């Protein structure tokens, strides 16, 4: 087991501690009592890798009291922005030094391929902290056009106590997306990681304290959604909840707010994102790699997954041949192996849901092109990357988020049909399309109802650009970019009358 100030562990040391069942994530609450713990298992082989706290509504209450006291005392909020920046940069340097350790924790906890944790998730996580650290002393207020008989200015103030409720699919990165902008603005933050993936959040907060973040400004309550998540949603002294997760649970947070103190709610939710291949698309290796990444990256446990491939009928044969050939190089297996691109599903219930989607697609008449089976390695929750052709817009696979490696292919004849199919969804998180025609690109980019649109490639943007969804993919604000700071502020107008 690591201790708060222990030196960084290597990937192999973390894997060894996991084998010995010694990885731990507990609550980090000022004045809190030790929580009951439960076994934490890895989806890699379902073995016990350690213990995690199973927090309660009382733990949330204690954390909120400390968070409120910290906020009102000004211990963090009233530090000069340059000082908050300095502390956050020190934290980012510690995260960099612990990059391998944190990568291995996410790999073992979520079953994510270690190569992606090392090369994508943790670098993006650290960049998020550096970027928000740099932003804080460059945010200016406004002066109102009052004329000469008055003077008025408009400022952004930190909102107060923030609840950050996280999903399991990108544990470290989702932690950074919420915590970095909320904390840098001077708020007190209470984090609830997904109960399946608490390890990296715990270690990152220990490092925050080492860097100088006051303990009451950043606390964590581990535990289940229906206990700790609900208590955060209903708490009368939390000012905003920033949530990433399923649309179903997102709706609950709106109810919690209505039933309690009308706290602000920001939701980043699910998706069923289209990828459109027009008749002039160049299907070179790069394009195919982008389409496969959109569809299967992170085992498709990805909110912006491009799970609907809409292809012009003239391109379908070539596209399917190239996709299936290149997909052959994606190795499914133990995610601790650096050559593996696809690990297990996060847990058995989720694996069952994904396999049911495959069965339903077959029953509804979709044509299986490749994959379609589970593979019995380790835990047995490994699913082959799967492509279905002849998926029409009435089929379940066209409408519902699978959150697993199942790509639906649908054919179109004219551009307007492609746009209509792309927008034929309750979701609107992301979209990508492939064309060489600039006029078409502008028209389609404008017509698509999604928060992020990529042309000739797959992208979620980066930390500089806002990320979030139209329709039932999101509510109330955006993550990333300077827009994310808005979630964690109030706007105040001051008038000097005379
Ligand atoms: P989830 O909704 O099941 O869980 C998310 C969080 O909510 C967890 O911390 C969980 O403990 C908590 N929770 C669960 N039930 C709750 C309840 N009754 N009350 C309060 N809190 C509760 O989602 P998940 O399975 O962890 O993540 C998958 C979903 O997240 C997918 O739909 C995916 O598309 C979405 N997602 C969206 C984004 C985005 O940025 N838009 C990013 C990642 C994931």
Coordinates of C-alpha atoms and ligand atoms in Angstrom, one line a residue:
X1 CA 0.0 0.0 0.0
X2 CA 1.3 3.5 -0.8
X3 CA 1.5 6.2 1.8
X4 CA 0.8 9.8 1.3
X5 CA 4.3 10.9 0.7
X6 CA 5.8 7.7 -0.8
X7 CA 7.9 8.1 -3.9
X8 CA 6.4 7.3 -7.3
X9 CA 5.7 3.7 -8.2
X10 CA 6.5 2.1 -11.5
X11 CA 3.8 0.4 -13.6
X12 CA 5.0 -3.0 -12.5
X13 CA 5.1 -2.1 -8.8
X14 CA 1.4 -1.1 -9.0
X15 CA 0.5 -4.3 -10.8
X16 CA 2.4 -6.3 -8.1
X17 CA 0.5 -4.4 -5.3
X18 CA -2.7 -5.3 -7.1
X19 CA -1.8 -9.0 -7.2
X20 CA -1.2 -8.8 -3.4
X21 CA -4.6 -7.1 -2.9
X22 CA -2.9 -4.0 -1.4
X23 CA -4.3 -1.0 -3.5
X24 CA -6.5 1.3 -1.4
X25 CA -8.8 4.2 -1.9
X26 CA -10.4 5.8 1.2
X27 CA -12.5 8.9 1.9
X28 CA -10.5 12.1 2.3
X29 CA -12.7 14.2 4.6
X30 CA -11.6 16.8 7.1
X31 CA -12.9 15.6 10.5
X32 CA -14.4 12.4 8.9
X33 CA -14.3 9.0 10.5
X34 CA -12.8 6.0 8.7
X35 CA -15.4 4.5 6.5
X36 CA -16.4 0.9 6.1
X37 CA -14.4 -0.6 3.3
X38 CA -15.4 -3.2 0.6
X39 CA -13.3 -5.3 -1.8
X40 CA -12.2 -3.6 -5.0
X41 CA -11.9 -6.0 -8.0
X42 CA -10.3 -5.5 -11.4
X43 CA -12.3 -6.2 -14.6
X44 CA -9.1 -7.8 -16.0
X45 CA -9.6 -11.0 -14.2
X46 CA -12.1 -10.2 -11.4
X47 CA -9.5 -10.7 -8.7
X48 CA -9.5 -8.6 -5.5
X49 CA -6.9 -5.8 -5.9
X50 CA -7.5 -4.0 -2.6
X51 CA -10.1 -2.1 -0.6
X52 CA -12.2 1.0 -1.2
X53 CA -14.3 3.1 1.2
X54 CA -18.0 2.6 1.0
X55 CA -19.1 6.1 2.1
X56 CA -22.4 7.3 3.4
X57 CA -24.7 10.3 3.4
X58 CA -23.2 11.2 6.8
X59 CA -19.7 11.4 5.2
X60 CA -21.1 13.8 2.6
X61 CA -22.5 15.9 5.3
X62 CA -19.2 16.1 7.3
X63 CA -17.4 17.0 4.1
X64 CA -19.8 19.7 3.1
X65 CA -19.5 21.4 6.5
X66 CA -15.7 21.5 6.2
X67 CA -15.9 22.6 2.6
X68 CA -18.3 25.5 3.5
X69 CA -16.1 26.6 6.5
X70 CA -13.1 26.6 4.2
X71 CA -14.9 28.7 1.6
X72 CA -16.2 31.2 4.1
X73 CA -12.8 31.5 5.8
X74 CA -11.2 32.5 2.5
X75 CA -8.4 30.0 3.2
X76 CA -8.3 29.0 -0.5
X77 CA -10.7 31.4 -2.2
X78 CA -8.9 34.6 -1.0
X79 CA -5.4 33.4 -1.9
X80 CA -4.1 35.6 -4.7
X81 CA -4.9 34.0 -8.0
X82 CA -1.1 33.8 -8.7
X83 CA -0.7 31.8 -5.5
X84 CA -3.5 29.3 -6.4
X85 CA -1.8 29.0 -9.8
X86 CA 1.6 28.3 -8.2
X87 CA 0.1 25.5 -6.0
X88 CA -1.8 24.0 -8.9
X89 CA 1.4 24.0 -11.0
X90 CA 3.2 22.3 -8.2
X91 CA 0.5 19.7 -8.1
X92 CA 0.8 19.2 -11.9
X93 CA 4.5 18.6 -11.5
X94 CA 3.8 15.9 -8.9
X95 CA 1.2 14.3 -11.2
X96 CA 3.9 14.2 -13.9
X97 CA 6.3 12.5 -11.6
X98 CA 3.6 9.9 -10.7
X99 CA 2.4 9.5 -14.3
X100 CA 3.3 5.8 -14.5
X101 CA 1.8 5.0 -11.2
X102 CA -1.5 6.8 -12.0
X103 CA -1.6 5.2 -15.4
X104 CA -1.2 1.8 -13.9
X105 CA -4.0 2.5 -11.3
X106 CA -6.4 3.4 -14.1
X107 CA -5.4 0.4 -16.1
X108 CA -6.0 -2.0 -13.2
X109 CA -9.1 -0.3 -11.9
X110 CA -11.0 0.2 -15.2
X111 CA -9.4 -2.4 -17.5
X112 CA -8.1 0.3 -19.8
X113 CA -5.1 -0.5 -22.0
X114 CA -1.9 0.6 -20.2
X115 CA -0.5 2.1 -23.4
X116 CA -3.5 4.5 -23.6
X117 CA -3.3 5.4 -20.0
X118 CA 0.4 6.2 -20.4
X119 CA 0.2 8.0 -23.7
X120 CA -3.2 9.6 -23.8
X121 CA -5.1 9.7 -20.5
X122 CA -2.4 10.9 -18.1
X123 CA -0.7 13.4 -20.4
X124 CA -4.2 14.9 -21.1
X125 CA -4.9 14.9 -17.3
X126 CA -1.7 16.7 -16.5
X127 CA -2.2 19.2 -19.4
X128 CA -5.6 20.0 -18.0
X129 CA -4.1 21.0 -14.6
X130 CA -1.4 23.1 -16.2
X131 CA -3.9 24.8 -18.6
X132 CA -6.3 25.8 -15.8
X133 CA -3.5 26.9 -13.6
X134 CA -2.3 29.2 -16.3
X135 CA -5.8 30.5 -17.0
X136 CA -6.7 31.8 -13.5
X137 CA -4.8 35.1 -13.5
X138 CA -6.0 36.0 -17.0
X139 CA -9.7 36.1 -16.3
X140 CA -10.9 39.7 -16.3
X141 CA -14.3 41.2 -15.3
X142 CA -16.1 43.8 -17.4
X143 CA -17.0 47.4 -17.1
X144 CA -20.6 48.3 -18.0
X145 CA -21.4 51.1 -20.5
X146 CA -23.1 53.3 -17.9
X147 CA -22.5 56.8 -19.1
X148 CA -20.7 59.3 -16.8
X149 CA -23.2 59.5 -14.0
X150 CA -22.6 56.0 -12.6
X151 CA -20.0 53.3 -12.7
X152 CA -20.6 49.6 -12.9
X153 CA -18.5 46.5 -13.1
X154 CA -19.3 42.8 -13.6
X155 CA -17.2 40.2 -11.9
X156 CA -17.1 36.4 -11.6
X157 CA -17.0 35.1 -8.1
X158 CA -16.5 31.5 -7.1
X159 CA -19.8 29.8 -6.5
X160 CA -19.0 28.1 -3.2
X161 CA -19.2 24.3 -2.6
X162 CA -18.9 22.1 -5.7
X163 CA -19.9 18.5 -6.0
X164 CA -18.1 16.6 -8.8
X165 CA -19.7 13.3 -9.6
X166 CA -17.6 11.2 -12.0
X167 CA -17.9 8.2 -14.4
X168 CA -15.6 5.2 -14.6
X169 CA -14.5 5.4 -18.2
X170 CA -11.7 7.9 -18.0
X171 CA -11.1 8.1 -14.2
X172 CA -8.1 10.4 -14.1
X173 CA -9.1 12.6 -17.0
X174 CA -12.7 13.2 -15.8
X175 CA -11.3 14.0 -12.4
X176 CA -9.1 16.7 -14.0
X177 CA -11.9 18.1 -16.2
X178 CA -14.0 18.9 -13.2
X179 CA -11.6 19.5 -10.4
X180 CA -9.0 21.7 -12.1
X181 CA -11.5 24.5 -13.2
X182 CA -13.6 24.3 -10.0
X183 CA -10.6 24.5 -7.7
X184 CA -8.6 27.1 -9.5
X185 CA -11.6 29.5 -9.3
X186 CA -11.4 29.3 -5.5
X187 CA -14.2 26.9 -4.7
X188 CA -14.3 24.1 -2.2
X189 CA -14.7 20.8 -4.1
X190 CA -16.0 17.4 -3.0
X191 CA -15.3 14.6 -5.5
X192 CA -17.3 11.4 -5.8
X193 CA -15.4 9.1 -8.1
X194 CA -17.4 6.2 -9.7
X195 CA -17.5 3.3 -7.2
X196 CA -15.7 1.1 -9.8
X197 CA -12.7 3.5 -10.2
X198 CA -11.6 5.4 -7.2
X199 CA -7.9 4.6 -7.1
X200 CA -6.4 7.4 -9.2
X201 CA -8.6 10.1 -7.7
X202 CA -7.4 9.1 -4.2
X203 CA -3.8 9.2 -5.2
X204 CA -4.2 12.5 -7.1
X205 CA -5.8 14.2 -4.1
X206 CA -3.0 13.0 -1.8
X207 CA -0.6 14.7 -4.2
X208 CA -2.7 17.8 -4.2
X209 CA -2.2 18.1 -0.4
X210 CA 1.5 17.6 -0.9
X211 CA 1.5 20.5 -3.3
X212 CA -0.3 22.8 -0.8
X213 CA -4.0 22.6 -1.6
X214 CA -5.8 23.0 1.7
X215 CA -7.5 19.7 2.8
X216 CA -10.9 21.2 3.2
X217 CA -10.7 22.8 -0.3
X218 CA -10.5 19.4 -1.9
X219 CA -12.2 16.3 -0.3
X220 CA -13.3 13.0 -1.6
X221 CA -16.2 10.7 -0.6
X222 CA -16.0 7.2 -2.2
X223 CA -19.1 5.1 -2.5
X224 CA -22.2 4.1 -4.4
X225 CA -24.3 6.3 -6.5
X226 CA -27.6 5.7 -4.7
X227 CA -26.0 6.6 -1.4
X228 CA -23.1 9.1 -1.8
X229 CA -24.2 10.4 -5.3
X230 CA -27.7 11.0 -4.1
X231 CA -26.6 12.7 -0.9
X232 CA -24.5 15.1 -2.9
X233 CA -27.4 15.8 -5.3
X234 CA -29.8 16.4 -2.4
X235 CA -27.5 18.3 0.0
X236 CA -28.9 21.8 0.8
X237 CA -25.4 23.4 1.2
X238 CA -23.8 22.3 -2.1
X239 CA -24.0 25.1 -4.7
X240 CA -23.4 23.2 -7.9
X241 CA -23.1 19.6 -9.0
X242 CA -21.0 18.9 -12.1
X243 CA -21.9 15.4 -13.3
X244 CA -20.6 13.2 -16.0
X245 CA -22.3 9.9 -16.6
X246 CA -25.4 8.4 -18.1
X247 CA -28.4 10.4 -19.2
X248 CA -30.6 8.4 -16.8
X249 CA -28.7 9.4 -13.7
X250 CA -28.3 12.9 -15.1
X251 CA -32.1 13.3 -15.0
X252 CA -32.0 12.3 -11.3
X253 CA -29.6 15.2 -10.5
X254 CA -32.2 17.6 -11.9
X255 CA -34.8 16.1 -9.6
X256 CA -32.4 16.2 -6.6
X257 CA -31.8 19.9 -7.3
X258 CA -35.6 20.6 -7.5
X259 CA -36.2 18.7 -4.3
X260 CA -33.4 20.5 -2.4
X261 CA -31.9 23.9 -2.8
X262 CA -32.1 24.5 -6.6
X263 CA -28.4 24.0 -6.8
X264 CA -26.9 24.5 -10.3
X265 CA -26.6 21.3 -12.3
X266 CA -24.2 20.7 -15.2
X267 CA -24.5 17.4 -17.0
X268 CA -22.2 15.8 -19.5
X269 CA -24.1 12.7 -20.7
X270 CA -24.2 9.9 -23.2
X271 CA -24.1 9.9 -27.0
X272 CA -24.8 8.0 -30.2
X273 CA -22.5 10.0 -32.4
X274 CA -22.5 9.7 -36.2
X275 CA -19.5 9.4 -38.6
X276 CA -20.5 10.3 -42.2
X277 CA -18.5 9.0 -45.2
X278 CA -19.5 11.0 -48.3
X279 CA -18.9 9.8 -51.9
X280 CA -15.8 11.9 -52.3
X281 CA -14.1 10.8 -49.0
X282 CA -10.5 9.7 -49.3
X283 CA -10.3 6.3 -47.6
X284 CA -6.6 6.3 -46.9
X285 CA -5.0 4.6 -43.9
X286 CA -5.3 7.8 -41.9
X287 CA -9.0 8.1 -42.5
X288 CA -9.6 4.5 -41.6
X289 CA -7.5 4.7 -38.5
X290 CA -9.6 7.8 -37.4
X291 CA -12.9 6.0 -38.0
X292 CA -11.7 2.9 -36.1
X293 CA -10.5 5.1 -33.2
X294 CA -13.8 6.9 -33.1
X295 CA -15.7 3.6 -33.0
X296 CA -13.5 1.4 -30.8
X297 CA -11.1 3.5 -28.7
X298 CA -11.3 2.7 -25.0
X299 CA -13.4 -0.4 -25.9
X300 CA -16.0 2.1 -27.0
X301 CA -16.7 3.0 -23.4
X302 CA -16.5 6.6 -24.6
X303 CA -19.3 9.1 -24.6
X304 CA -18.2 10.6 -27.9
X305 CA -17.8 7.2 -29.5
X306 CA -18.7 7.3 -33.3
X307 CA -21.0 4.4 -33.0
X308 CA -23.1 5.1 -36.1
X309 CA -21.2 4.9 -39.4
X310 CA -23.3 6.5 -42.2
X311 CA -21.8 5.7 -45.6
X312 CA -22.7 6.7 -49.2
X313 CA -23.7 3.5 -51.0
X314 CA -20.9 3.9 -53.6
X315 CA -18.3 3.7 -50.8
X316 CA -19.6 1.0 -48.6
X317 CA -17.9 -2.1 -50.1
X318 CA -14.5 -0.4 -50.1
X319 CA -15.0 1.1 -46.6
X320 CA -16.1 -2.2 -45.0
X321 CA -13.2 -4.1 -46.5
X322 CA -10.7 -1.6 -45.2
X323 CA -12.3 -1.3 -41.8
X324 CA -12.3 -5.0 -41.2
X325 CA -8.8 -5.5 -42.5
X326 CA -7.3 -2.8 -40.2
X327 CA -9.4 -3.8 -37.2
X328 CA -7.6 -7.1 -37.4
X329 CA -4.6 -5.4 -36.0
X330 CA -6.5 -4.3 -32.8
X331 CA -5.4 -6.8 -30.2
X332 CA -8.0 -7.8 -27.6
X333 CA -6.6 -9.0 -24.3
X334 CA -5.1 -8.3 -20.9
X335 CA -4.8 -4.5 -20.9
X336 CA -1.6 -4.7 -18.8
X337 CA 0.2 -5.8 -22.0
X338 CA 1.4 -2.8 -23.9
X339 CA 0.5 -4.3 -27.3
X340 CA -3.2 -4.6 -26.3
X341 CA -5.7 -2.1 -27.7
X342 CA -8.9 -3.5 -26.3
X343 CA -9.4 -4.6 -22.7
X344 CA -12.4 -6.0 -20.9
X345 CA -15.8 -4.4 -20.3
X346 CA -15.8 -2.6 -17.0
X347 CA -18.0 -5.2 -15.1
X348 CA -20.2 -8.1 -15.7
X349 CA -23.5 -6.2 -15.7
X350 CA -22.1 -3.9 -18.5
X351 CA -20.7 -6.9 -20.4
X352 CA -24.2 -8.5 -20.3
X353 CA -25.8 -5.3 -21.6
X354 CA -23.3 -5.1 -24.5
X355 CA -23.9 -8.8 -25.4
X356 CA -27.6 -8.2 -25.3
X357 CA -27.2 -5.4 -27.8
X358 CA -25.4 -7.8 -30.1
X359 CA -28.2 -10.3 -29.8
X360 CA -30.9 -7.7 -30.3
X361 CA -29.2 -6.3 -33.4
X362 CA -29.1 -9.9 -34.9
X363 CA -32.7 -10.5 -34.0
X364 CA -33.8 -7.2 -35.6
X365 CA -32.1 -8.2 -38.9
X366 CA -28.8 -6.3 -38.9
X367 CA -26.0 -8.1 -40.8
X368 CA -23.0 -9.2 -38.8
X369 CA -19.8 -8.3 -40.6
X370 CA -17.2 -9.1 -38.0
X371 CA -16.9 -9.9 -34.3
X372 CA -20.1 -10.5 -32.3
X373 CA -18.6 -12.8 -29.7
X374 CA -17.3 -12.6 -26.2
X375 CA -13.8 -14.0 -25.5
X376 CA -13.0 -16.0 -22.5
X377 CA -9.8 -14.4 -21.1
X378 CA -9.4 -13.5 -17.4
X379 CA -12.7 -12.2 -16.1
X380 CA -14.4 -13.3 -19.4
X381 CA -15.9 -9.8 -19.9
X382 CA -14.0 -9.3 -23.2
X383 CA -16.0 -8.5 -26.3
X384 CA -14.7 -8.7 -29.9
X385 CA -14.9 -5.4 -31.8
X386 CA -18.1 -5.9 -33.8
X387 CA -19.5 -4.3 -37.0
X388 CA -23.1 -4.6 -38.1
X389 CA -24.2 -3.6 -41.6
X390 CA -27.7 -2.9 -42.8
X391 CA -28.7 -1.1 -39.7
X392 CA -31.8 1.0 -40.3
X393 CA -32.9 3.9 -38.3
X394 CA -35.7 2.0 -36.6
X395 CA -33.4 -0.6 -35.1
X396 CA -32.3 -0.5 -31.4
X397 CA -28.7 -0.4 -32.4
X398 CA -29.2 2.8 -34.3
X399 CA -30.9 4.5 -31.4
X400 CA -29.4 3.3 -28.1
X401 CA -26.0 4.0 -26.6
X402 CA -24.2 0.6 -26.3
X403 CA -21.0 1.9 -24.6
X404 CA -19.3 -1.2 -25.9
X405 CA -17.5 -2.2 -29.2
X406 CA -20.4 -2.4 -31.6
X407 CA -20.4 -0.2 -34.7
X408 CA -23.7 0.2 -36.7
X409 CA -23.3 0.8 -40.5
X410 CA -26.2 2.5 -42.4
X411 CA -26.2 3.5 -46.1
X412 CA -27.4 6.7 -47.7
X413 CA -27.8 8.1 -51.2
X414 CA -27.9 12.0 -50.9
X415 CA -26.4 14.5 -48.5
X416 CA -29.7 15.6 -47.0
X417 CA -30.4 12.0 -46.0
X418 CA -27.0 11.7 -44.4
X419 CA -27.7 14.9 -42.4
X420 CA -31.2 13.7 -41.4
X421 CA -29.8 10.3 -40.3
X422 CA -27.0 12.0 -38.4
X423 CA -29.5 14.2 -36.5
X424 CA -32.0 11.4 -36.0
X425 CA -31.0 10.8 -32.4
X426 CA -32.0 11.9 -28.9
X427 CA -28.3 12.6 -28.4
X428 CA -26.0 15.3 -29.8
X429 CA -22.6 15.0 -28.3
X430 CA -20.2 14.7 -31.3
X431 CA -20.1 14.0 -35.0
X432 CA -17.4 13.5 -37.7
X433 CA -17.6 13.4 -41.4
X434 CA -15.3 12.8 -44.4
X435 CA -15.4 14.8 -47.6
X436 CA -13.0 16.8 -49.9
X437 CA -15.7 19.4 -50.8
X438 CA -15.4 22.6 -48.8
X439 CA -18.9 23.8 -49.6
X440 CA -20.3 20.5 -48.5
X441 CA -18.1 20.6 -45.4
X442 CA -19.5 24.0 -44.3
X443 CA -23.1 23.0 -45.0
X444 CA -22.8 19.7 -43.1
X445 CA -20.9 21.2 -40.1
X446 CA -23.6 23.9 -39.7
X447 CA -26.5 21.4 -40.1
X448 CA -25.3 18.8 -37.6
X449 CA -26.8 19.1 -34.1
X450 CA -23.8 18.2 -31.9
X451 CA -21.5 19.9 -29.5
X452 CA -18.3 18.9 -31.4
X453 CA -18.0 18.3 -35.1
X454 CA -14.8 17.0 -36.7
X455 CA -14.0 17.1 -40.4
X456 CA -11.8 14.4 -42.0
X457 CA -10.9 12.9 -38.7
X458 CA -12.1 12.1 -35.2
X459 CA -11.5 14.5 -32.4
X460 CA -13.0 15.7 -29.1
X461 CA -11.0 18.9 -29.4
X462 CA -8.5 19.6 -26.7
X463 CA -8.4 21.4 -23.3
X464 CA -8.6 24.8 -25.1
X465 CA -12.1 24.1 -26.6
X466 CA -15.4 23.6 -24.9
X467 CA -16.8 20.1 -24.8
X468 CA -20.4 19.1 -24.2
X469 CA -23.6 18.0 -25.8
X470 CA -26.8 19.2 -27.6
X471 CA -30.1 17.6 -26.8
X472 CA -30.0 14.8 -24.2
X473 CA -26.2 14.6 -24.3
X474 CA -25.8 17.5 -21.9
X475 CA -27.3 20.3 -19.8
X476 CA -26.3 23.5 -18.2
X477 CA -22.7 24.2 -19.3
X478 CA -19.6 22.9 -20.9
X479 CA -16.4 21.2 -19.7
X480 CA -13.0 22.3 -21.0
X481 CA -11.9 25.6 -22.3
X482 CA -12.5 28.9 -20.5
X483 CA -16.3 28.0 -20.8
X484 CA -15.8 25.4 -18.0
X485 CA -15.0 28.1 -15.5
X486 CA -18.5 29.4 -16.0
X487 CA -19.9 26.3 -14.2
X488 CA -18.1 27.2 -11.1
X489 CA -18.8 31.0 -10.8
X490 CA -21.5 33.4 -10.0
X491 CA -21.8 36.7 -11.9
X492 CA -22.0 39.8 -9.7
X493 CA -22.9 43.3 -10.9
X494 CA -21.7 46.3 -8.8
X495 CA -23.2 49.8 -9.3
X496 CA -21.5 52.9 -8.0
X497 CA -24.5 55.3 -8.1
X498 CA -22.8 58.4 -6.8
Ligands
LIG1 P1 -23.5 6.4 -14.3 O1 -24.5 7.5 -14.7 O2 -24.0 5.1 -14.0 O3 -22.6 6.9 -13.1 C1 -21.9 8.1 -13.1 C2 -21.8 8.5 -11.6 O4 -23.1 8.7 -11.1 C3 -21.1 7.5 -10.8 O5 -20.2 8.2 -9.9 C4 -22.2 6.9 -10.0 O6 -21.8 6.3 -8.8 C5 -23.2 8.0 -9.9 N1 -24.6 7.5 -9.7 C6 -25.1 6.3 -10.1 N2 -26.4 6.3 -9.7 C7 -26.7 7.4 -9.0 C8 -27.8 7.9 -8.4 N3 -29.0 7.2 -8.3 N4 -27.8 9.1 -7.8 C9 -26.6 9.8 -7.8 N5 -25.5 9.4 -8.4 C10 -25.5 8.2 -9.0 O7 -22.5 6.5 -15.6 P2 -21.2 5.5 -15.8 O8 -21.8 4.2 -16.1 O9 -20.2 5.7 -14.8 O10 -20.6 6.2 -17.2 C11 -21.1 5.9 -18.4 C12 -22.0 7.0 -19.0 O11 -21.3 8.2 -18.9 C13 -22.3 6.8 -20.4 O12 -23.6 7.1 -20.7 C14 -21.4 7.9 -21.1 O13 -21.8 8.3 -22.3 C15 -21.3 8.9 -20.1 N6 -20.1 9.8 -20.2 C16 -20.3 11.1 -20.7 C17 -19.2 11.9 -20.9 C18 -19.3 13.3 -21.4 O14 -18.4 14.1 -21.2 N7 -20.5 13.7 -22.0 C19 -17.9 11.4 -20.5 C20 -17.8 10.1 -20.0 C21 -18.9 9.3 -19.9

